[in-house]
């Protein structure tokens, strides 16, 4: 599959209104890449998380009511990582926190970052990109839970570099970068970057 990592990508999330167009243009670029089936994505995540000794459960949910039920039953678990999808099968975003596992309508005025990015990208989209890319798939998600995180509530930079994968934000960034390394397109490409990616990879290399 064609590489999905962007040339000359930003090391961190583009910040501020003046840089919002970067997120939109990135979504348009990612939309043109070939998708990977959801069950294959699950396999990639299980394999790579296990390789780094991250104890967890990776689960594919393919029904909206079951997604809502999972959210309700795990509402107190702040360590959950999730992937949401669009109708085309593209990963819309890699996120953290069960409260953010929501499926707002794609809306360029939305208060949520991902629907706003996708809504604006849809307006700029050409006929060569299927309209299904910009529609939430409310019946599809991947959740990563049962994480054994000794530093769940601490920031990546507040723990020893070898302990980044004992933090929620560290696992979130690892999941996102694992997908990119395996040619899985992510429409909200930068959302999971909680620290500069160069710094993250440096810390990751210290983990055997």
PDB file of C-alpha atoms in Angstrom:
ATOM      1  CA  UNK A   1       0.000   0.000   0.000  1.00  0.00           C
ATOM      2  CA  UNK A   2       1.056   3.583  -0.627  1.00  0.00           C
ATOM      3  CA  UNK A   3       2.613   5.395   2.318  1.00  0.00           C
ATOM      4  CA  UNK A   4       0.205   7.712   4.104  1.00  0.00           C
ATOM      5  CA  UNK A   5       2.821   9.662   6.075  1.00  0.00           C
ATOM      6  CA  UNK A   6       2.845  13.221   4.834  1.00  0.00           C
ATOM      7  CA  UNK A   7       6.046  14.707   3.450  1.00  0.00           C
ATOM      8  CA  UNK A   8       7.252  17.690   5.460  1.00  0.00           C
ATOM      9  CA  UNK A   9       4.567  16.984   8.057  1.00  0.00           C
ATOM     10  CA  UNK A  10       4.232  19.138  11.161  1.00  0.00           C
ATOM     11  CA  UNK A  11       6.023  17.711  14.184  1.00  0.00           C
ATOM     12  CA  UNK A  12       3.085  18.668  16.395  1.00  0.00           C
ATOM     13  CA  UNK A  13      -0.576  19.611  15.902  1.00  0.00           C
ATOM     14  CA  UNK A  14      -1.081  22.767  13.841  1.00  0.00           C
ATOM     15  CA  UNK A  15      -2.458  25.341  16.288  1.00  0.00           C
ATOM     16  CA  UNK A  16      -4.755  28.331  15.907  1.00  0.00           C
ATOM     17  CA  UNK A  17      -7.275  29.507  13.317  1.00  0.00           C
ATOM     18  CA  UNK A  18      -4.557  30.593  10.901  1.00  0.00           C
ATOM     19  CA  UNK A  19      -3.281  27.003  10.632  1.00  0.00           C
ATOM     20  CA  UNK A  20      -6.677  25.279  10.474  1.00  0.00           C
ATOM     21  CA  UNK A  21      -6.417  25.035   6.682  1.00  0.00           C
ATOM     22  CA  UNK A  22      -3.465  22.646   7.149  1.00  0.00           C
ATOM     23  CA  UNK A  23      -5.749  20.139   8.877  1.00  0.00           C
ATOM     24  CA  UNK A  24      -8.320  20.487   6.088  1.00  0.00           C
ATOM     25  CA  UNK A  25      -5.766  20.010   3.301  1.00  0.00           C
ATOM     26  CA  UNK A  26      -4.305  17.032   5.169  1.00  0.00           C
ATOM     27  CA  UNK A  27      -7.764  15.417   5.404  1.00  0.00           C
ATOM     28  CA  UNK A  28      -8.175  15.846   1.644  1.00  0.00           C
ATOM     29  CA  UNK A  29      -4.809  14.208   1.022  1.00  0.00           C
ATOM     30  CA  UNK A  30      -5.546  11.306   3.367  1.00  0.00           C
ATOM     31  CA  UNK A  31      -8.962  10.793   1.746  1.00  0.00           C
ATOM     32  CA  UNK A  32      -7.275   9.793  -1.505  1.00  0.00           C
ATOM     33  CA  UNK A  33      -5.429   6.869   0.075  1.00  0.00           C
ATOM     34  CA  UNK A  34      -6.596   3.275  -0.016  1.00  0.00           C
ATOM     35  CA  UNK A  35      -8.240   2.119   3.201  1.00  0.00           C
ATOM     36  CA  UNK A  36      -7.503  -0.969   5.254  1.00  0.00           C
ATOM     37  CA  UNK A  37     -10.333  -3.145   6.519  1.00  0.00           C
ATOM     38  CA  UNK A  38     -11.274  -2.599  10.162  1.00  0.00           C
ATOM     39  CA  UNK A  39     -10.406  -6.154  11.241  1.00  0.00           C
ATOM     40  CA  UNK A  40      -6.942  -5.794   9.699  1.00  0.00           C
ATOM     41  CA  UNK A  41      -6.456  -2.532  11.583  1.00  0.00           C
ATOM     42  CA  UNK A  42      -7.350  -4.372  14.791  1.00  0.00           C
ATOM     43  CA  UNK A  43      -4.697  -7.017  14.043  1.00  0.00           C
ATOM     44  CA  UNK A  44      -2.035  -4.351  13.463  1.00  0.00           C
ATOM     45  CA  UNK A  45      -2.859  -2.632  16.744  1.00  0.00           C
ATOM     46  CA  UNK A  46      -2.912  -5.860  18.761  1.00  0.00           C
ATOM     47  CA  UNK A  47       0.439  -6.920  17.317  1.00  0.00           C
ATOM     48  CA  UNK A  48       2.202  -3.608  17.945  1.00  0.00           C
ATOM     49  CA  UNK A  49       0.741  -2.974  21.383  1.00  0.00           C
ATOM     50  CA  UNK A  50       1.779  -6.474  22.444  1.00  0.00           C
ATOM     51  CA  UNK A  51       5.277  -5.865  21.064  1.00  0.00           C
ATOM     52  CA  UNK A  52       5.594  -2.898  23.435  1.00  0.00           C
ATOM     53  CA  UNK A  53       4.096  -4.876  26.340  1.00  0.00           C
ATOM     54  CA  UNK A  54       0.995  -2.693  26.545  1.00  0.00           C
ATOM     55  CA  UNK A  55      -1.629  -4.852  28.243  1.00  0.00           C
ATOM     56  CA  UNK A  56      -5.099  -4.129  26.886  1.00  0.00           C
ATOM     57  CA  UNK A  57      -8.099  -5.363  24.915  1.00  0.00           C
ATOM     58  CA  UNK A  58      -8.660  -4.216  21.322  1.00  0.00           C
ATOM     59  CA  UNK A  59     -12.266  -4.602  20.230  1.00  0.00           C
ATOM     60  CA  UNK A  60     -14.128  -3.925  16.984  1.00  0.00           C
ATOM     61  CA  UNK A  61     -17.758  -2.819  17.437  1.00  0.00           C
ATOM     62  CA  UNK A  62     -20.013  -2.829  14.378  1.00  0.00           C
ATOM     63  CA  UNK A  63     -23.357  -1.659  15.727  1.00  0.00           C
ATOM     64  CA  UNK A  64     -24.356   1.829  16.873  1.00  0.00           C
ATOM     65  CA  UNK A  65     -26.449   0.605  19.806  1.00  0.00           C
ATOM     66  CA  UNK A  66     -23.577  -1.580  20.990  1.00  0.00           C
ATOM     67  CA  UNK A  67     -21.206   1.387  20.732  1.00  0.00           C
ATOM     68  CA  UNK A  68     -23.607   3.450  22.883  1.00  0.00           C
ATOM     69  CA  UNK A  69     -23.923   0.553  25.322  1.00  0.00           C
ATOM     70  CA  UNK A  70     -20.136   0.220  25.576  1.00  0.00           C
ATOM     71  CA  UNK A  71     -19.852   3.960  26.228  1.00  0.00           C
ATOM     72  CA  UNK A  72     -22.534   3.825  28.927  1.00  0.00           C
ATOM     73  CA  UNK A  73     -20.958   0.815  30.664  1.00  0.00           C
ATOM     74  CA  UNK A  74     -17.488   2.360  30.661  1.00  0.00           C
ATOM     75  CA  UNK A  75     -18.356   5.993  31.319  1.00  0.00           C
ATOM     76  CA  UNK A  76     -15.977   6.177  34.324  1.00  0.00           C
ATOM     77  CA  UNK A  77     -12.986   4.751  32.456  1.00  0.00           C
ATOM     78  CA  UNK A  78     -10.896   7.725  31.326  1.00  0.00           C
ATOM     79  CA  UNK A  79      -8.106   5.605  29.877  1.00  0.00           C
ATOM     80  CA  UNK A  80     -10.007   4.298  26.827  1.00  0.00           C
ATOM     81  CA  UNK A  81      -8.554   4.935  23.358  1.00  0.00           C
ATOM     82  CA  UNK A  82     -10.883   4.839  20.344  1.00  0.00           C
ATOM     83  CA  UNK A  83     -10.917   4.988  16.563  1.00  0.00           C
ATOM     84  CA  UNK A  84     -13.989   6.326  14.782  1.00  0.00           C
ATOM     85  CA  UNK A  85     -14.662   5.805  11.081  1.00  0.00           C
ATOM     86  CA  UNK A  86     -16.469   7.315   8.113  1.00  0.00           C
ATOM     87  CA  UNK A  87     -18.763   5.502   5.684  1.00  0.00           C
ATOM     88  CA  UNK A  88     -15.896   4.971   3.240  1.00  0.00           C
ATOM     89  CA  UNK A  89     -13.956   2.993   5.850  1.00  0.00           C
ATOM     90  CA  UNK A  90     -11.434   5.753   6.535  1.00  0.00           C
ATOM     91  CA  UNK A  91     -10.290   6.300  10.111  1.00  0.00           C
ATOM     92  CA  UNK A  92     -11.784   9.676  11.038  1.00  0.00           C
ATOM     93  CA  UNK A  93      -9.771  10.192  14.221  1.00  0.00           C
ATOM     94  CA  UNK A  94      -7.748   8.452  16.923  1.00  0.00           C
ATOM     95  CA  UNK A  95      -8.949   9.800  20.256  1.00  0.00           C
ATOM     96  CA  UNK A  96      -8.836   9.250  23.997  1.00  0.00           C
ATOM     97  CA  UNK A  97     -11.519   9.330  26.658  1.00  0.00           C
ATOM     98  CA  UNK A  98     -14.875   7.616  26.455  1.00  0.00           C
ATOM     99  CA  UNK A  99     -16.746  10.945  26.649  1.00  0.00           C
ATOM    100  CA  UNK A 100     -15.283  11.899  23.273  1.00  0.00           C
ATOM    101  CA  UNK A 101     -16.568   8.758  21.565  1.00  0.00           C
ATOM    102  CA  UNK A 102     -19.381  10.716  19.961  1.00  0.00           C
ATOM    103  CA  UNK A 103     -20.749  10.763  16.448  1.00  0.00           C
ATOM    104  CA  UNK A 104     -21.695  14.345  15.647  1.00  0.00           C
ATOM    105  CA  UNK A 105     -22.910  15.168  12.177  1.00  0.00           C
ATOM    106  CA  UNK A 106     -20.133  16.438   9.917  1.00  0.00           C
ATOM    107  CA  UNK A 107     -20.482  20.192  10.309  1.00  0.00           C
ATOM    108  CA  UNK A 108     -17.956  22.888   9.457  1.00  0.00           C
ATOM    109  CA  UNK A 109     -19.348  24.969  12.351  1.00  0.00           C
ATOM    110  CA  UNK A 110     -19.208  22.121  14.909  1.00  0.00           C
ATOM    111  CA  UNK A 111     -17.593  22.687  18.281  1.00  0.00           C
ATOM    112  CA  UNK A 112     -15.878  19.315  17.860  1.00  0.00           C
ATOM    113  CA  UNK A 113     -12.600  19.402  15.931  1.00  0.00           C
ATOM    114  CA  UNK A 114     -13.058  16.340  13.708  1.00  0.00           C
ATOM    115  CA  UNK A 115     -16.578  17.122  12.375  1.00  0.00           C
ATOM    116  CA  UNK A 116     -15.403  20.687  11.717  1.00  0.00           C
ATOM    117  CA  UNK A 117     -12.312  19.544   9.797  1.00  0.00           C
ATOM    118  CA  UNK A 118     -14.285  17.012   7.761  1.00  0.00           C
ATOM    119  CA  UNK A 119     -17.097  19.483   7.115  1.00  0.00           C
ATOM    120  CA  UNK A 120     -14.690  22.035   5.666  1.00  0.00           C
ATOM    121  CA  UNK A 121     -12.791  19.374   3.716  1.00  0.00           C
ATOM    122  CA  UNK A 122     -16.076  18.202   2.190  1.00  0.00           C
ATOM    123  CA  UNK A 123     -16.704  21.690   0.810  1.00  0.00           C
ATOM    124  CA  UNK A 124     -13.292  21.675  -0.863  1.00  0.00           C
ATOM    125  CA  UNK A 125     -13.516  18.063  -1.989  1.00  0.00           C
ATOM    126  CA  UNK A 126     -13.395  17.204  -5.681  1.00  0.00           C
ATOM    127  CA  UNK A 127     -15.589  14.743  -7.587  1.00  0.00           C
ATOM    128  CA  UNK A 128     -12.730  12.226  -7.459  1.00  0.00           C
ATOM    129  CA  UNK A 129     -13.308  11.719  -3.723  1.00  0.00           C
ATOM    130  CA  UNK A 130     -16.400   9.765  -2.702  1.00  0.00           C
ATOM    131  CA  UNK A 131     -18.930  11.674  -0.578  1.00  0.00           C
ATOM    132  CA  UNK A 132     -18.904   8.650   1.765  1.00  0.00           C
ATOM    133  CA  UNK A 133     -15.490   9.822   3.034  1.00  0.00           C
ATOM    134  CA  UNK A 134     -17.160  12.760   4.808  1.00  0.00           C
ATOM    135  CA  UNK A 135     -20.025  10.861   6.497  1.00  0.00           C
ATOM    136  CA  UNK A 136     -19.746   9.348   9.969  1.00  0.00           C
ATOM    137  CA  UNK A 137     -20.199   5.601  10.173  1.00  0.00           C
ATOM    138  CA  UNK A 138     -22.129   5.394  13.437  1.00  0.00           C
ATOM    139  CA  UNK A 139     -22.045   1.599  13.305  1.00  0.00           C
ATOM    140  CA  UNK A 140     -18.294   1.210  13.415  1.00  0.00           C
ATOM    141  CA  UNK A 141     -15.580   1.821  16.015  1.00  0.00           C
ATOM    142  CA  UNK A 142     -12.478   0.288  17.525  1.00  0.00           C
ATOM    143  CA  UNK A 143     -12.007   0.650  21.271  1.00  0.00           C
ATOM    144  CA  UNK A 144      -8.859  -0.080  23.244  1.00  0.00           C
ATOM    145  CA  UNK A 145      -9.614  -0.657  26.911  1.00  0.00           C
ATOM    146  CA  UNK A 146      -8.580  -2.625  30.018  1.00  0.00           C
ATOM    147  CA  UNK A 147      -5.351  -0.633  29.800  1.00  0.00           C
ATOM    148  CA  UNK A 148      -3.055  -1.207  32.777  1.00  0.00           C
ATOM    149  CA  UNK A 149      -1.702   2.321  33.076  1.00  0.00           C
ATOM    150  CA  UNK A 150       0.250   3.165  36.201  1.00  0.00           C
ATOM    151  CA  UNK A 151       0.463   6.811  35.124  1.00  0.00           C
ATOM    152  CA  UNK A 152      -2.909   7.153  33.401  1.00  0.00           C
ATOM    153  CA  UNK A 153      -3.574  10.778  34.383  1.00  0.00           C
ATOM    154  CA  UNK A 154      -0.022  12.052  33.985  1.00  0.00           C
ATOM    155  CA  UNK A 155       1.295  13.814  30.901  1.00  0.00           C
ATOM    156  CA  UNK A 156       3.887  12.158  28.671  1.00  0.00           C
ATOM    157  CA  UNK A 157       6.562  14.675  29.621  1.00  0.00           C
ATOM    158  CA  UNK A 158       5.928  14.222  33.350  1.00  0.00           C
ATOM    159  CA  UNK A 159       7.143  10.623  33.481  1.00  0.00           C
ATOM    160  CA  UNK A 160      10.461   8.931  32.802  1.00  0.00           C
ATOM    161  CA  UNK A 161      10.984   8.537  29.037  1.00  0.00           C
ATOM    162  CA  UNK A 162      10.750   4.744  29.342  1.00  0.00           C
ATOM    163  CA  UNK A 163       7.282   5.059  30.912  1.00  0.00           C
ATOM    164  CA  UNK A 164       5.482   6.954  28.132  1.00  0.00           C
ATOM    165  CA  UNK A 165       3.291   3.944  27.354  1.00  0.00           C
ATOM    166  CA  UNK A 166       2.031   3.898  30.942  1.00  0.00           C
ATOM    167  CA  UNK A 167       0.168   7.153  30.193  1.00  0.00           C
ATOM    168  CA  UNK A 168      -3.093   7.481  28.273  1.00  0.00           C
ATOM    169  CA  UNK A 169      -1.733  10.199  26.022  1.00  0.00           C
ATOM    170  CA  UNK A 170       1.337   8.120  25.296  1.00  0.00           C
ATOM    171  CA  UNK A 171      -0.752   5.133  24.181  1.00  0.00           C
ATOM    172  CA  UNK A 172      -3.000   7.423  22.118  1.00  0.00           C
ATOM    173  CA  UNK A 173      -0.011   8.822  20.233  1.00  0.00           C
ATOM    174  CA  UNK A 174       1.482   5.349  19.802  1.00  0.00           C
ATOM    175  CA  UNK A 175      -1.769   4.062  18.278  1.00  0.00           C
ATOM    176  CA  UNK A 176      -1.998   6.943  15.822  1.00  0.00           C
ATOM    177  CA  UNK A 177       1.618   6.693  14.703  1.00  0.00           C
ATOM    178  CA  UNK A 178       1.351   2.901  14.403  1.00  0.00           C
ATOM    179  CA  UNK A 179      -1.510   3.346  11.938  1.00  0.00           C
ATOM    180  CA  UNK A 180       0.452   5.894   9.908  1.00  0.00           C
ATOM    181  CA  UNK A 181       3.524   3.617   9.878  1.00  0.00           C
ATOM    182  CA  UNK A 182       1.289   0.849   8.509  1.00  0.00           C
ATOM    183  CA  UNK A 183      -0.171   2.983   5.702  1.00  0.00           C
ATOM    184  CA  UNK A 184      -3.572   3.506   7.317  1.00  0.00           C
ATOM    185  CA  UNK A 185      -4.965   6.937   6.378  1.00  0.00           C
ATOM    186  CA  UNK A 186      -6.328   9.126   9.196  1.00  0.00           C
ATOM    187  CA  UNK A 187      -8.503  12.065   8.180  1.00  0.00           C
ATOM    188  CA  UNK A 188      -7.855  14.070  11.371  1.00  0.00           C
ATOM    189  CA  UNK A 189      -4.179  13.280  10.938  1.00  0.00           C
ATOM    190  CA  UNK A 190      -2.650  15.277  13.779  1.00  0.00           C
ATOM    191  CA  UNK A 191      -5.249  14.830  16.523  1.00  0.00           C
ATOM    192  CA  UNK A 192      -3.370  12.126  18.451  1.00  0.00           C
ATOM    193  CA  UNK A 193      -0.081  14.068  18.681  1.00  0.00           C
ATOM    194  CA  UNK A 194       0.139  15.102  22.307  1.00  0.00           C
ATOM    195  CA  UNK A 195       3.829  16.036  22.144  1.00  0.00           C
ATOM    196  CA  UNK A 196       6.213  16.690  19.264  1.00  0.00           C
ATOM    197  CA  UNK A 197       6.456  13.480  17.285  1.00  0.00           C
ATOM    198  CA  UNK A 198      10.262  13.660  17.087  1.00  0.00           C
ATOM    199  CA  UNK A 199      10.397  13.737  20.891  1.00  0.00           C
ATOM    200  CA  UNK A 200       7.850  10.927  21.144  1.00  0.00           C
ATOM    201  CA  UNK A 201       9.809   8.634  18.810  1.00  0.00           C
ATOM    202  CA  UNK A 202      13.010   9.361  20.699  1.00  0.00           C
ATOM    203  CA  UNK A 203      11.350   8.275  23.932  1.00  0.00           C
ATOM    204  CA  UNK A 204       9.768   5.261  22.249  1.00  0.00           C
ATOM    205  CA  UNK A 205      13.169   4.021  21.113  1.00  0.00           C
ATOM    206  CA  UNK A 206      14.259   3.781  24.763  1.00  0.00           C
ATOM    207  CA  UNK A 207      11.620   1.087  25.362  1.00  0.00           C
ATOM    208  CA  UNK A 208      12.904  -2.379  24.582  1.00  0.00           C
TER     209      UNK A 208
END
